[in-house]
PDB file of C-alpha atoms in Angstrom:
ATOM      1  CA  MET A   1      -0.231   0.090   0.078  1.00 81.00           C
ATOM      2  CA  GLN A   2       2.908   2.923   0.619  1.00 84.00           C
ATOM      3  CA  LYS A   3       4.161   1.943  -2.310  1.00 83.00           C
ATOM      4  CA  LEU A   4       1.540   2.585  -4.289  1.00 84.00           C
ATOM      5  CA  LYS A   5       1.183   5.604  -2.177  1.00 88.00           C
ATOM      6  CA  MET A   6       4.931   6.879  -3.756  1.00 86.00           C
ATOM      7  CA  VAL A   7       3.552   5.979  -6.824  1.00 84.00           C
ATOM      8  CA  GLU A   8       0.795   7.891  -7.264  1.00 86.00           C
ATOM      9  CA  LYS A   9       2.436  11.536  -4.956  1.00 87.00           C
ATOM     10  CA  HIS A  10       4.709  11.467  -7.951  1.00 84.00           C
ATOM     11  CA  ILE A  11       2.589  10.667 -10.748  1.00 87.00           C
ATOM     12  CA  ASN A  12       0.274  13.457  -9.291  1.00 88.00           C
ATOM     13  CA  LYS A  13       3.580  15.663  -8.894  1.00 90.00           C
ATOM     14  CA  CYS A  14       4.242  14.977 -12.357  1.00 89.00           C
ATOM     15  CA  ALA A  15       1.101  15.940 -14.027  1.00 90.00           C
ATOM     16  CA  ASP A  16       1.559  19.325 -11.865  1.00 92.00           C
ATOM     17  CA  VAL A  17       4.882  20.040 -12.913  1.00 94.00           C
ATOM     18  CA  ARG A  18       4.041  19.092 -16.992  1.00 92.00           C
ATOM     19  CA  ARG A  19       0.961  21.523 -16.319  1.00 94.00           C
ATOM     20  CA  VAL A  20       3.390  24.652 -16.123  1.00 96.00           C
ATOM     21  CA  GLY A  21       5.461  23.455 -18.455  1.00 94.00           C
ATOM     22  CA  ASP A  22       8.942  22.695 -15.680  1.00 96.00           C
ATOM     23  CA  TRP A  23      10.440  19.949 -17.860  1.00 96.00           C
ATOM     24  CA  LYS A  24      13.187  19.035 -16.503  1.00 96.00           C
ATOM     25  CA  SER A  25      10.872  18.986 -12.779  1.00 95.00           C
ATOM     26  CA  VAL A  26       9.051  16.338 -15.354  1.00 94.00           C
ATOM     27  CA  LEU A  27      11.837  13.825 -15.895  1.00 95.00           C
ATOM     28  CA  ARG A  28      13.106  14.043 -12.308  1.00 93.00           C
ATOM     29  CA  GLU A  29       9.918  12.740 -10.847  1.00 91.00           C
ATOM     30  CA  LEU A  30       9.645  10.103 -13.868  1.00 90.00           C
ATOM     31  CA  ASP A  31      12.830   9.325 -11.990  1.00 91.00           C
ATOM     32  CA  ALA A  32      11.326   9.487  -8.373  1.00 90.00           C
ATOM     33  CA  THR A  33       8.369   6.830 -10.371  1.00 88.00           C
ATOM     34  CA  VAL A  34      10.107   4.618 -11.525  1.00 87.00           C
ATOM     35  CA  ALA A  35      11.859   3.972  -8.504  1.00 88.00           C
ATOM     36  CA  ALA A  36       9.106   3.911  -6.817  1.00 86.00           C
ATOM     37  CA  GLY A  37       8.061   1.206  -8.491  1.00 82.00           C
ATOM     38  CA  ALA A  38       6.574   1.982 -11.405  1.00 81.00           C
ATOM     39  CA  ASP A  39       8.252   1.105 -14.886  1.00 76.00           C
ATOM     40  CA  SER A  40       6.611   0.217 -17.410  1.00 75.00           C
ATOM     41  CA  SER A  41       3.695   2.452 -18.667  1.00 82.00           C
ATOM     42  CA  PRO A  42       3.345   3.910 -21.720  1.00 84.00           C
ATOM     43  CA  GLN A  43       1.856   7.019 -20.094  1.00 85.00           C
ATOM     44  CA  LEU A  44       4.824   7.653 -18.550  1.00 87.00           C
ATOM     45  CA  PHE A  45       7.554   6.471 -21.783  1.00 88.00           C
ATOM     46  CA  MET A  46       4.835   9.119 -23.226  1.00 90.00           C
ATOM     47  CA  CYS A  47       5.662  12.147 -20.743  1.00 91.00           C
ATOM     48  CA  ARG A  48       8.875  10.583 -20.924  1.00 93.00           C
ATOM     49  CA  ALA A  49       9.071  11.553 -24.521  1.00 94.00           C
ATOM     50  CA  GLU A  50       7.543  14.489 -24.515  1.00 95.00           C
ATOM     51  CA  ALA A  51       9.020  16.188 -21.671  1.00 96.00           C
ATOM     52  CA  GLN A  52      13.076  15.183 -23.634  1.00 96.00           C
ATOM     53  CA  LEU A  53      11.135  16.939 -26.979  1.00 96.00           C
ATOM     54  CA  LYS A  54      10.442  19.762 -25.063  1.00 96.00           C
ATOM     55  CA  LEU A  55      13.975  20.042 -23.227  1.00 96.00           C
ATOM     56  CA  HIS A  56      15.181  19.738 -27.515  1.00 96.00           C
ATOM     57  CA  GLN A  57      16.489  16.264 -26.388  1.00 96.00           C
ATOM     58  CA  ILE A  58      15.439  14.883 -29.250  1.00 95.00           C
ATOM     59  CA  ASP A  59      17.710  11.509 -30.183  1.00 95.00           C
ATOM     60  CA  ASP A  60      16.910  10.291 -25.831  1.00 94.00           C
ATOM     61  CA  ALA A  61      13.121  10.961 -26.812  1.00 93.00           C
ATOM     62  CA  GLU A  62      13.439   9.023 -29.688  1.00 94.00           C
ATOM     63  CA  SER A  63      14.840   6.409 -28.096  1.00 92.00           C
ATOM     64  CA  VAL A  64      12.529   6.389 -24.923  1.00 89.00           C
ATOM     65  CA  LEU A  65       9.660   5.731 -28.095  1.00 89.00           C
ATOM     66  CA  SER A  66      11.498   2.928 -29.193  1.00 89.00           C
ATOM     67  CA  HIS A  67      11.339   1.636 -25.555  1.00 84.00           C
ATOM     68  CA  VAL A  68       7.592   1.883 -24.969  1.00 81.00           C
ATOM     69  CA  PRO A  69       6.014  -1.603 -23.457  1.00 76.00           C
ATOM     70  CA  LYS A  70       3.213  -2.033 -25.928  1.00 72.00           C
ATOM     71  CA  SER A  71      -0.066  -2.380 -23.610  1.00 64.00           C
ATOM     72  CA  GLU A  72      -2.601  -5.062 -23.811  1.00 62.00           C
ATOM     73  CA  PRO A  73      -5.096  -4.608 -25.936  1.00 60.00           C
ATOM     74  CA  ARG A  74      -8.779  -4.334 -24.004  1.00 62.00           C
ATOM     75  CA  THR A  75     -11.834  -7.590 -23.826  1.00 65.00           C
ATOM     76  CA  ASN A  76     -15.187  -6.445 -23.367  1.00 58.00           C
TER      77      ASN A  76
END
């Protein structure tokens, strides 16, 4: 339960700094989110790529995009 709370805290902080365009802080919060245990979310990969593009780190963004895990198709 504690691990989930830490992941949620970092994801929320990431969303807050993303909203104001603080891209270096977005990357820091993403690193903290991964360290807390959320390391395979396609959304986190996409957020990292966006931040790197905004910081003109084109090669790093391309690398991130090439490693995005495939999400499972939803069945209803």
